[in-house]
């Protein structure tokens, strides 16, 4: 019960954070164009990879520390290492400035040189303190930090935009404010514990010894963390080296938007799947049944919204984000093949399955494959072709192929027929395509807002109707209706009046 309660707190915060992000993205995009957004995204992608080197995955040792004082010592030690590394990284970047300018623009290069000590330190410190707060069991602070930092960062962005700079610098200030706010909340959460332990006395030698005792985490977790971070961030870095900043901005924004349904369903189902699957495995029930049910739920929940965004982005997003983002729709469509397979893989990923059956080395193998599949086609295409569209499509198709192979690996591991699973995925993909077909009406009058709204509404109603009668059992529909009656008592009266009539 405690696990479910704590997980629900974290998940609630993540959902609220995502919903607020959905509301704030259009406001930010109307203020900041793809060029400025691309500058910040290119620089932060470098910071994110560098932060992995800055912590050496030592933050992963904090939640499994032998004692509370040991956890605090590891947190302090990891932050100190991250701070030293960030200064070294900034100094090396400054020395290599002429070399970096051969590949990156002047603005991106300057942001990397002068802000790496700040960003890398904040990234390492935030994750270290977050893990220490988790060790203390103060999970309530997680949603508070997630939501508060997002709002604070947005307010800083708005303030700086209207009173200081109307360019990429307001995005940088907003990002720094986000990290600082989250860090302050976590720092406050540890106030009594820090005071108690530091008053007893903690020496530099004890901190050093505590970090040294966690060196195996650097040995085994560091490669996996580096691969995960590189898979997500290196594509942006590579695109920024070969194409204009506006291309980076359009690609990064398209990727963040089209992945929203996958991220939400991944959090919702994955957070339930992992503990339940672990329990089923311990009890000798195997993983086949729960993996299959989660896979079907993923197909029902994630495929349609991903297709809806991908097919409607070309006319909906410019209306929401502003005319500066008119090219974003094509990037959403190019990324869509990878999303359609990632959407049903992330909830039952190799990280869950192979952790449960205690085969962690296979997680590393899968991460290596994912990195190669997403990065190598992109690298080849940016070298051979001058088109960002070909490069992004190659990145998407390479990722799609790897996600297919990972799904096959997962299904074979848990004794599910991959061919049967493919037909299930195909079935729900075709249903989703049928439901997004009304969006084709917008081709008649692409700038008619009324027709666009009608086609989107018709598509959503069509999928909701199919989902209500085909995806849910009679018992599930009854439970949902009962819950709706509790939330909205007047619906019960309306239903009674309709029945009497």
Coordinates of C-alpha atoms in Angstrom, one line a residue:
X1 CA 0.0 0.0 0.0
X2 CA 2.9 2.4 0.8
X3 CA 4.5 1.8 -2.6
X4 CA 1.2 2.5 -4.4
X5 CA 0.6 5.6 -2.3
X6 CA 4.1 7.0 -2.9
X7 CA 4.0 6.2 -6.6
X8 CA 0.6 7.9 -6.9
X9 CA 2.1 11.1 -5.4
X10 CA 4.9 11.1 -7.9
X11 CA 2.7 10.2 -10.8
X12 CA 0.1 12.9 -9.9
X13 CA 2.9 15.5 -9.9
X14 CA 4.2 14.3 -13.3
X15 CA 0.7 14.4 -14.8
X16 CA 0.1 17.9 -13.5
X17 CA 3.5 19.0 -14.7
X18 CA 2.7 17.6 -18.2
X19 CA -0.7 19.3 -18.3
X20 CA 0.8 22.6 -17.3
X21 CA 3.5 22.1 -19.9
X22 CA 0.9 21.6 -22.6
X23 CA -0.7 24.9 -21.6
X24 CA 2.6 26.8 -21.4
X25 CA 4.2 25.5 -24.6
X26 CA 1.9 27.6 -26.9
X27 CA 2.6 30.8 -24.9
X28 CA 6.4 30.2 -24.9
X29 CA 6.4 29.3 -28.6
X30 CA 4.5 32.5 -29.6
X31 CA 7.1 34.5 -27.8
X32 CA 10.2 32.6 -28.9
X33 CA 10.8 31.4 -32.5
X34 CA 12.5 28.1 -33.7
X35 CA 15.9 29.9 -34.0
X36 CA 16.2 30.9 -30.4
X37 CA 14.6 27.7 -29.2
X38 CA 17.1 25.7 -31.3
X39 CA 20.0 27.6 -29.7
X40 CA 19.0 26.6 -26.2
X41 CA 18.1 23.0 -27.1
X42 CA 21.4 22.5 -28.8
X43 CA 23.3 23.8 -25.8
X44 CA 21.2 21.9 -23.2
X45 CA 21.7 18.7 -25.1
X46 CA 25.4 19.1 -24.6
X47 CA 24.9 19.9 -20.9
X48 CA 22.7 16.8 -20.4
X49 CA 25.4 14.5 -21.8
X50 CA 28.2 16.3 -19.9
X51 CA 26.2 16.0 -16.7
X52 CA 26.3 12.2 -17.0
X53 CA 30.1 12.4 -17.0
X54 CA 29.9 15.0 -14.2
X55 CA 28.2 12.6 -11.8
X56 CA 29.7 9.2 -13.1
X57 CA 26.3 7.7 -12.1
X58 CA 27.2 8.0 -8.4
X59 CA 23.8 9.5 -7.7
X60 CA 22.4 6.0 -8.3
X61 CA 24.2 4.8 -5.1
X62 CA 22.4 7.3 -2.8
X63 CA 19.0 5.4 -2.6
X64 CA 20.8 2.2 -1.6
X65 CA 23.2 3.7 0.9
X66 CA 23.8 1.7 4.2
X67 CA 22.7 4.5 6.4
X68 CA 21.3 8.0 6.3
X69 CA 24.6 9.7 7.0
X70 CA 26.2 7.6 4.2
X71 CA 23.4 8.7 1.8
X72 CA 24.0 12.3 2.7
X73 CA 27.8 11.9 2.3
X74 CA 27.3 10.4 -1.2
X75 CA 24.9 13.2 -2.2
X76 CA 27.4 15.9 -1.1
X77 CA 30.3 14.1 -2.7
X78 CA 28.5 13.7 -6.0
X79 CA 27.5 17.3 -6.1
X80 CA 31.1 18.3 -5.4
X81 CA 32.4 16.1 -8.2
X82 CA 29.8 17.5 -10.6
X83 CA 30.8 21.1 -9.6
X84 CA 34.5 20.4 -10.3
X85 CA 33.8 18.6 -13.6
X86 CA 31.6 21.5 -14.8
X87 CA 34.4 24.0 -14.2
X88 CA 36.8 21.7 -16.1
X89 CA 34.3 21.2 -18.9
X90 CA 33.8 25.0 -19.2
X91 CA 37.5 25.7 -19.3
X92 CA 38.2 23.0 -21.9
X93 CA 35.3 24.4 -24.0
X94 CA 36.9 27.8 -23.8
X95 CA 40.3 26.5 -24.9
X96 CA 38.6 24.6 -27.8
X97 CA 36.5 27.5 -28.8
X98 CA 38.0 27.9 -32.3
X99 CA 37.6 24.1 -32.9
X100 CA 33.9 24.1 -31.7
X101 CA 33.1 27.1 -33.9
X102 CA 33.8 24.9 -36.9
X103 CA 30.8 22.8 -36.1
X104 CA 28.4 25.0 -34.0
X105 CA 27.2 28.5 -34.3
X106 CA 28.7 31.4 -32.4
X107 CA 25.7 31.7 -30.1
X108 CA 25.5 28.0 -29.2
X109 CA 29.2 27.9 -28.6
X110 CA 29.1 30.9 -26.2
X111 CA 26.2 29.4 -24.3
X112 CA 28.1 26.1 -23.9
X113 CA 31.3 27.9 -22.8
X114 CA 29.9 30.3 -20.3
X115 CA 26.9 28.4 -18.9
X116 CA 28.3 24.9 -18.6
X117 CA 29.6 25.5 -15.0
X118 CA 26.0 26.6 -14.0
X119 CA 23.9 24.1 -15.9
X120 CA 26.0 21.0 -15.3
X121 CA 26.3 21.7 -11.6
X122 CA 22.5 22.3 -11.2
X123 CA 21.7 19.1 -13.1
X124 CA 24.0 17.0 -11.0
X125 CA 22.9 18.7 -7.7
X126 CA 19.2 18.3 -8.5
X127 CA 19.3 14.6 -9.2
X128 CA 21.6 14.0 -6.2
X129 CA 19.4 15.8 -3.8
X130 CA 16.3 14.3 -5.3
X131 CA 17.6 10.8 -4.6
X132 CA 18.6 11.8 -1.1
X133 CA 15.0 13.1 -0.5
X134 CA 13.7 9.8 -1.9
X135 CA 16.0 7.9 0.5
X136 CA 14.5 9.9 3.4
X137 CA 11.0 8.8 2.2
X138 CA 9.8 12.4 1.6
X139 CA 8.0 11.6 -1.6
X140 CA 5.5 14.4 -1.1
X141 CA 8.2 16.9 -2.1
X142 CA 8.5 15.4 -5.6
X143 CA 5.2 16.6 -7.0
X144 CA 5.7 20.0 -5.2
X145 CA 9.1 20.4 -6.8
X146 CA 8.0 19.3 -10.2
X147 CA 5.0 21.7 -10.4
X148 CA 6.5 24.7 -8.5
X149 CA 9.8 24.7 -10.5
X150 CA 7.9 24.6 -13.8
X151 CA 5.7 27.6 -12.8
X152 CA 8.7 29.5 -11.4
X153 CA 10.7 28.9 -14.6
X154 CA 7.9 30.1 -16.8
X155 CA 7.4 33.2 -14.7
X156 CA 11.1 34.0 -14.9
X157 CA 10.9 33.5 -18.7
X158 CA 8.0 35.9 -19.0
X159 CA 9.6 38.5 -16.8
X160 CA 12.9 38.4 -18.6
X161 CA 11.2 38.5 -22.0
X162 CA 9.2 41.7 -21.3
X163 CA 11.8 43.5 -19.2
X164 CA 15.2 42.2 -20.3
X165 CA 15.7 40.2 -23.5
X166 CA 13.3 39.0 -26.2
X167 CA 15.5 36.2 -27.4
X168 CA 17.1 32.9 -26.3
X169 CA 18.4 34.4 -23.1
X170 CA 15.0 34.5 -21.5
X171 CA 14.7 30.7 -22.1
X172 CA 18.1 30.2 -20.4
X173 CA 17.0 32.3 -17.4
X174 CA 13.8 30.3 -17.3
X175 CA 15.7 27.0 -17.4
X176 CA 18.1 28.0 -14.6
X177 CA 15.2 29.2 -12.5
X178 CA 13.5 25.9 -12.9
X179 CA 16.6 24.0 -11.6
X180 CA 17.2 26.4 -8.8
X181 CA 13.6 26.2 -7.6
X182 CA 13.6 22.5 -7.6
X183 CA 17.0 22.4 -5.8
X184 CA 15.7 24.8 -3.1
X185 CA 12.7 22.7 -2.4
X186 CA 14.8 19.5 -2.1
X187 CA 17.3 21.4 0.0
X188 CA 14.5 22.5 2.3
X189 CA 13.2 18.9 2.5
X190 CA 16.5 17.8 4.0
X191 CA 16.9 20.6 6.5
X192 CA 16.6 18.7 9.7
X193 CA 18.7 15.7 8.6
X194 CA 21.5 17.9 7.2
X195 CA 21.7 19.9 10.4
X196 CA 21.7 16.8 12.6
X197 CA 24.5 15.0 10.7
X198 CA 26.7 18.0 10.1
X199 CA 26.5 19.1 13.7
X200 CA 27.8 15.6 14.6
X201 CA 30.7 16.2 12.2
X202 CA 31.4 14.9 8.7
X203 CA 34.9 15.1 7.4
X204 CA 36.1 15.4 3.8
X205 CA 37.8 12.0 4.2
X206 CA 34.4 10.4 5.2
X207 CA 32.8 11.9 2.2
X208 CA 35.6 10.7 -0.1
X209 CA 35.5 7.2 1.4
X210 CA 31.7 7.0 1.0
X211 CA 32.0 8.0 -2.7
X212 CA 34.8 5.5 -3.2
X213 CA 32.7 2.7 -1.7
X214 CA 30.1 3.5 -4.4
X215 CA 32.6 3.2 -7.3
X216 CA 30.8 0.0 -8.7
X217 CA 27.8 2.3 -9.6
X218 CA 30.1 4.3 -11.8
X219 CA 31.4 1.1 -13.3
X220 CA 28.0 -0.5 -14.2
X221 CA 25.4 2.4 -14.2
X222 CA 27.6 5.0 -16.0
X223 CA 27.5 3.2 -19.4
X224 CA 23.7 2.8 -19.3
X225 CA 23.2 6.4 -18.2
X226 CA 25.5 7.7 -20.9
X227 CA 23.8 5.6 -23.6
X228 CA 20.3 6.8 -22.5
X229 CA 21.3 10.4 -22.4
X230 CA 23.2 10.2 -25.7
X231 CA 20.2 8.5 -27.4
X232 CA 18.0 11.4 -26.4
X233 CA 20.4 14.3 -26.8
X234 CA 23.0 13.5 -29.4
X235 CA 20.5 13.7 -32.3
X236 CA 19.8 17.4 -31.4
X237 CA 23.6 18.0 -31.1
X238 CA 24.3 16.4 -34.4
X239 CA 21.5 18.3 -36.2
X240 CA 22.8 21.6 -34.8
X241 CA 26.2 20.8 -36.2
X242 CA 25.0 20.4 -39.8
X243 CA 21.8 22.5 -40.1
X244 CA 20.4 25.9 -39.1
X245 CA 19.3 26.7 -35.5
X246 CA 15.7 26.9 -36.8
X247 CA 15.8 23.3 -37.9
X248 CA 17.0 22.3 -34.4
X249 CA 14.2 24.2 -32.8
X250 CA 11.5 22.7 -35.1
X251 CA 12.8 19.2 -34.6
X252 CA 13.1 19.6 -30.8
X253 CA 9.7 21.1 -30.4
X254 CA 8.0 18.5 -32.7
X255 CA 9.7 15.7 -30.8
X256 CA 8.6 17.1 -27.4
X257 CA 4.9 17.5 -28.6
X258 CA 4.4 14.2 -30.4
X259 CA 5.9 12.2 -27.4
X260 CA 3.4 13.7 -24.9
X261 CA 0.8 10.8 -25.2
X262 CA 3.6 8.2 -25.1
X263 CA 5.1 9.8 -22.0
X264 CA 1.8 10.0 -20.2
X265 CA 0.7 6.5 -21.0
X266 CA 4.2 5.2 -20.2
X267 CA 4.1 6.8 -16.7
X268 CA 0.5 5.6 -16.1
X269 CA 1.0 2.0 -17.2
X270 CA 4.7 1.6 -16.5
X271 CA 4.4 2.7 -12.9
X272 CA 1.7 0.1 -12.4
X273 CA 3.2 -2.6 -14.6
X274 CA 6.6 -2.8 -12.8
X275 CA 5.5 -3.5 -9.2
X276 CA 2.7 -5.8 -10.4
X277 CA 4.9 -7.7 -12.8
X278 CA 7.6 -8.0 -10.1
X279 CA 5.0 -9.5 -7.7
X280 CA 3.7 -11.9 -10.3
X281 CA 7.2 -13.1 -11.1
X282 CA 8.0 -13.6 -7.4
X283 CA 4.8 -15.6 -6.9
X284 CA 5.7 -17.9 -9.9
X285 CA 2.9 -16.7 -12.1
X286 CA 5.2 -15.5 -14.9
X287 CA 5.2 -12.3 -16.9
X288 CA 3.2 -13.4 -19.9
X289 CA -0.3 -12.4 -18.8
X290 CA 0.4 -9.0 -17.3
X291 CA 2.8 -8.1 -20.2
X292 CA 0.2 -9.0 -22.8
X293 CA -2.6 -7.0 -21.0
X294 CA -0.3 -4.0 -20.6
X295 CA 0.7 -4.2 -24.3
X296 CA -3.0 -4.1 -25.4
X297 CA -3.8 -1.2 -23.1
X298 CA -0.8 0.6 -24.6
X299 CA -2.1 0.0 -28.1
X300 CA -5.5 1.4 -27.0
X301 CA -4.2 4.4 -25.2
X302 CA -1.1 5.7 -27.1
X303 CA -1.4 4.9 -30.8
X304 CA -4.5 7.1 -31.6
X305 CA -3.3 10.3 -29.9
X306 CA 0.1 9.9 -31.5
X307 CA -1.4 9.5 -34.9
X308 CA -3.8 12.4 -34.2
X309 CA -0.9 14.7 -33.4
X310 CA 1.2 13.5 -36.4
X311 CA -1.6 13.9 -39.0
X312 CA -3.1 17.2 -37.7
X313 CA 0.1 18.9 -36.7
X314 CA 0.6 20.6 -40.1
X315 CA -2.4 22.9 -39.6
X316 CA -3.1 22.7 -35.8
X317 CA 0.3 23.5 -34.4
X318 CA 0.9 26.7 -36.4
X319 CA -2.5 27.9 -35.2
X320 CA -1.6 27.1 -31.6
X321 CA 2.1 28.0 -31.6
X322 CA 2.1 30.9 -34.1
X323 CA 3.1 31.3 -37.8
X324 CA 6.8 31.2 -36.9
X325 CA 6.3 27.4 -36.4
X326 CA 4.7 26.7 -39.7
X327 CA 7.2 23.9 -40.6
X328 CA 6.7 21.9 -37.5
X329 CA 4.0 19.6 -38.9
X330 CA 6.3 17.9 -41.3
X331 CA 8.8 17.1 -38.6
X332 CA 6.0 15.6 -36.5
X333 CA 5.0 13.4 -39.4
X334 CA 8.7 12.3 -40.0
X335 CA 9.1 11.3 -36.3
X336 CA 5.8 9.4 -36.2
X337 CA 7.1 5.9 -37.3
X338 CA 9.4 5.8 -34.3
X339 CA 6.7 7.0 -32.0
X340 CA 4.2 4.4 -33.1
X341 CA 6.4 1.6 -31.9
X342 CA 7.9 3.4 -28.9
X343 CA 4.3 4.1 -27.8
X344 CA 3.7 0.4 -27.0
X345 CA 7.3 -0.4 -25.9
X346 CA 8.0 2.1 -23.2
X347 CA 5.4 0.6 -20.7
X348 CA 6.9 -2.9 -20.9
X349 CA 10.5 -1.9 -21.7
X350 CA 13.6 -3.9 -21.4
X351 CA 14.5 -2.0 -18.2
X352 CA 11.4 -3.4 -16.5
X353 CA 11.5 -7.0 -17.9
X354 CA 15.2 -7.7 -17.5
X355 CA 15.4 -6.1 -14.1
X356 CA 12.6 -8.3 -12.9
X357 CA 14.3 -11.5 -14.1
X358 CA 17.7 -10.3 -12.9
X359 CA 19.4 -10.1 -16.3
X360 CA 20.7 -6.5 -16.1
X361 CA 23.4 -7.0 -18.7
X362 CA 20.7 -7.4 -21.4
X363 CA 19.4 -3.9 -20.5
X364 CA 22.8 -2.5 -21.4
X365 CA 22.8 -4.5 -24.7
X366 CA 19.3 -3.1 -25.5
X367 CA 20.5 0.5 -24.8
X368 CA 23.5 0.0 -27.1
X369 CA 21.2 -1.2 -29.8
X370 CA 18.8 1.7 -29.3
X371 CA 21.6 4.2 -29.4
X372 CA 23.0 2.7 -32.7
X373 CA 19.6 2.5 -34.3
X374 CA 18.6 6.1 -33.5
X375 CA 22.0 7.7 -34.0
X376 CA 23.9 5.9 -36.8
X377 CA 21.3 6.4 -39.6
X378 CA 21.1 10.1 -38.6
X379 CA 24.9 10.4 -38.7
X380 CA 25.1 8.8 -42.2
X381 CA 22.4 11.0 -43.6
X382 CA 23.6 14.3 -42.3
X383 CA 27.0 13.5 -43.9
X384 CA 25.6 12.2 -47.2
X385 CA 22.6 14.5 -47.7
X386 CA 22.0 18.2 -47.2
X387 CA 18.4 17.7 -46.3
X388 CA 17.3 17.8 -42.6
X389 CA 14.1 16.0 -43.6
X390 CA 16.0 12.9 -44.9
X391 CA 18.2 13.0 -41.7
X392 CA 15.2 13.1 -39.3
X393 CA 13.3 10.5 -41.3
X394 CA 16.3 8.2 -41.1
X395 CA 16.6 8.8 -37.4
X396 CA 12.9 7.9 -37.0
X397 CA 13.0 4.8 -39.1
X398 CA 16.2 3.5 -37.4
X399 CA 14.5 4.0 -34.1
X400 CA 11.4 2.3 -35.3
X401 CA 13.4 -0.8 -36.4
X402 CA 15.2 -1.0 -33.0
X403 CA 11.9 -0.7 -31.1
X404 CA 10.5 -3.5 -33.1
X405 CA 13.5 -5.7 -32.3
X406 CA 13.2 -4.8 -28.6
X407 CA 9.5 -5.7 -28.6
X408 CA 10.3 -9.0 -30.3
X409 CA 13.0 -9.7 -27.7
X410 CA 10.6 -8.8 -24.8
X411 CA 7.8 -11.0 -26.2
X412 CA 10.1 -14.0 -26.7
X413 CA 11.4 -13.6 -23.2
X414 CA 7.9 -13.7 -21.6
X415 CA 6.7 -16.4 -24.0
X416 CA 4.4 -14.2 -26.2
X417 CA 4.1 -14.9 -29.9
X418 CA 5.6 -11.8 -31.7
X419 CA 3.5 -12.4 -34.8
X420 CA 0.3 -12.4 -32.8
X421 CA 1.5 -9.2 -31.0
X422 CA 2.2 -7.6 -34.4
X423 CA -1.4 -8.3 -35.6
X424 CA -2.8 -6.7 -32.4
X425 CA -0.6 -3.6 -33.0
X426 CA -1.7 -3.5 -36.6
X427 CA -5.4 -3.8 -35.6
X428 CA -5.3 -0.9 -33.3
X429 CA -3.1 1.2 -35.7
X430 CA -5.7 0.6 -38.5
X431 CA -8.6 1.6 -36.1
X432 CA -6.7 4.7 -35.2
X433 CA -6.0 5.5 -38.8
X434 CA -9.7 5.1 -39.6
X435 CA -10.6 7.5 -36.7
X436 CA -8.1 10.2 -37.9
X437 CA -9.5 10.0 -41.4
X438 CA -12.0 12.9 -40.9
X439 CA -9.0 15.2 -40.6
X440 CA -8.7 14.8 -44.3
X441 CA -11.7 17.1 -44.5
X442 CA -9.4 20.0 -43.6
X443 CA -7.6 19.6 -47.0
X444 CA -10.6 21.1 -48.6
X445 CA -10.3 24.4 -46.7
X446 CA -7.0 24.2 -44.8
X447 CA -7.4 27.7 -43.2
X448 CA -11.0 27.3 -42.2
X449 CA -10.9 27.1 -38.4
X450 CA -14.5 25.9 -38.1
X451 CA -13.9 23.0 -40.5
X452 CA -10.7 22.1 -38.7
X453 CA -12.4 22.1 -35.3
X454 CA -15.2 20.0 -36.7
X455 CA -12.9 17.4 -38.2
X456 CA -10.8 17.1 -35.0
X457 CA -14.0 16.8 -32.9
X458 CA -15.5 14.2 -35.2
X459 CA -12.2 12.2 -35.1
X460 CA -12.1 12.2 -31.3
X461 CA -15.8 11.3 -30.9
X462 CA -15.4 8.4 -33.4
X463 CA -12.4 6.9 -31.5
X464 CA -14.1 7.5 -28.1
X465 CA -17.2 5.6 -29.3
X466 CA -15.2 2.7 -30.7
X467 CA -13.2 2.6 -27.5
X468 CA -16.3 2.7 -25.3
X469 CA -18.1 -0.2 -27.0
X470 CA -15.1 -2.3 -28.3
X471 CA -12.2 -1.8 -25.8
X472 CA -14.2 -1.8 -22.6
X473 CA -16.2 -4.7 -21.2
X474 CA -19.7 -4.3 -19.8
X475 CA -18.3 -4.4 -16.3
X476 CA -15.7 -1.7 -17.0
X477 CA -18.3 0.5 -18.6
X478 CA -20.5 0.1 -15.5
X479 CA -17.7 1.0 -13.1
X480 CA -16.9 4.1 -15.2
X481 CA -20.6 5.2 -15.2
X482 CA -20.8 4.7 -11.4
X483 CA -17.7 6.8 -10.9
X484 CA -19.2 9.5 -13.2
X485 CA -22.4 9.5 -11.2
X486 CA -20.4 10.1 -8.0
X487 CA -18.5 13.0 -9.5
X488 CA -21.5 14.4 -11.4
X489 CA -24.8 13.5 -9.6
X490 CA -27.0 15.3 -12.1
X491 CA -26.0 12.7 -14.7
X492 CA -27.9 10.1 -12.7
X493 CA -31.0 12.2 -12.8
X494 CA -30.7 12.7 -16.6
X495 CA -30.3 9.0 -17.1
X496 CA -33.5 8.3 -15.0
X497 CA -35.5 10.9 -16.9
X498 CA -34.4 9.4 -20.2
X499 CA -35.3 5.9 -19.0
X500 CA -38.8 7.1 -17.9
X501 CA -39.4 8.9 -21.2

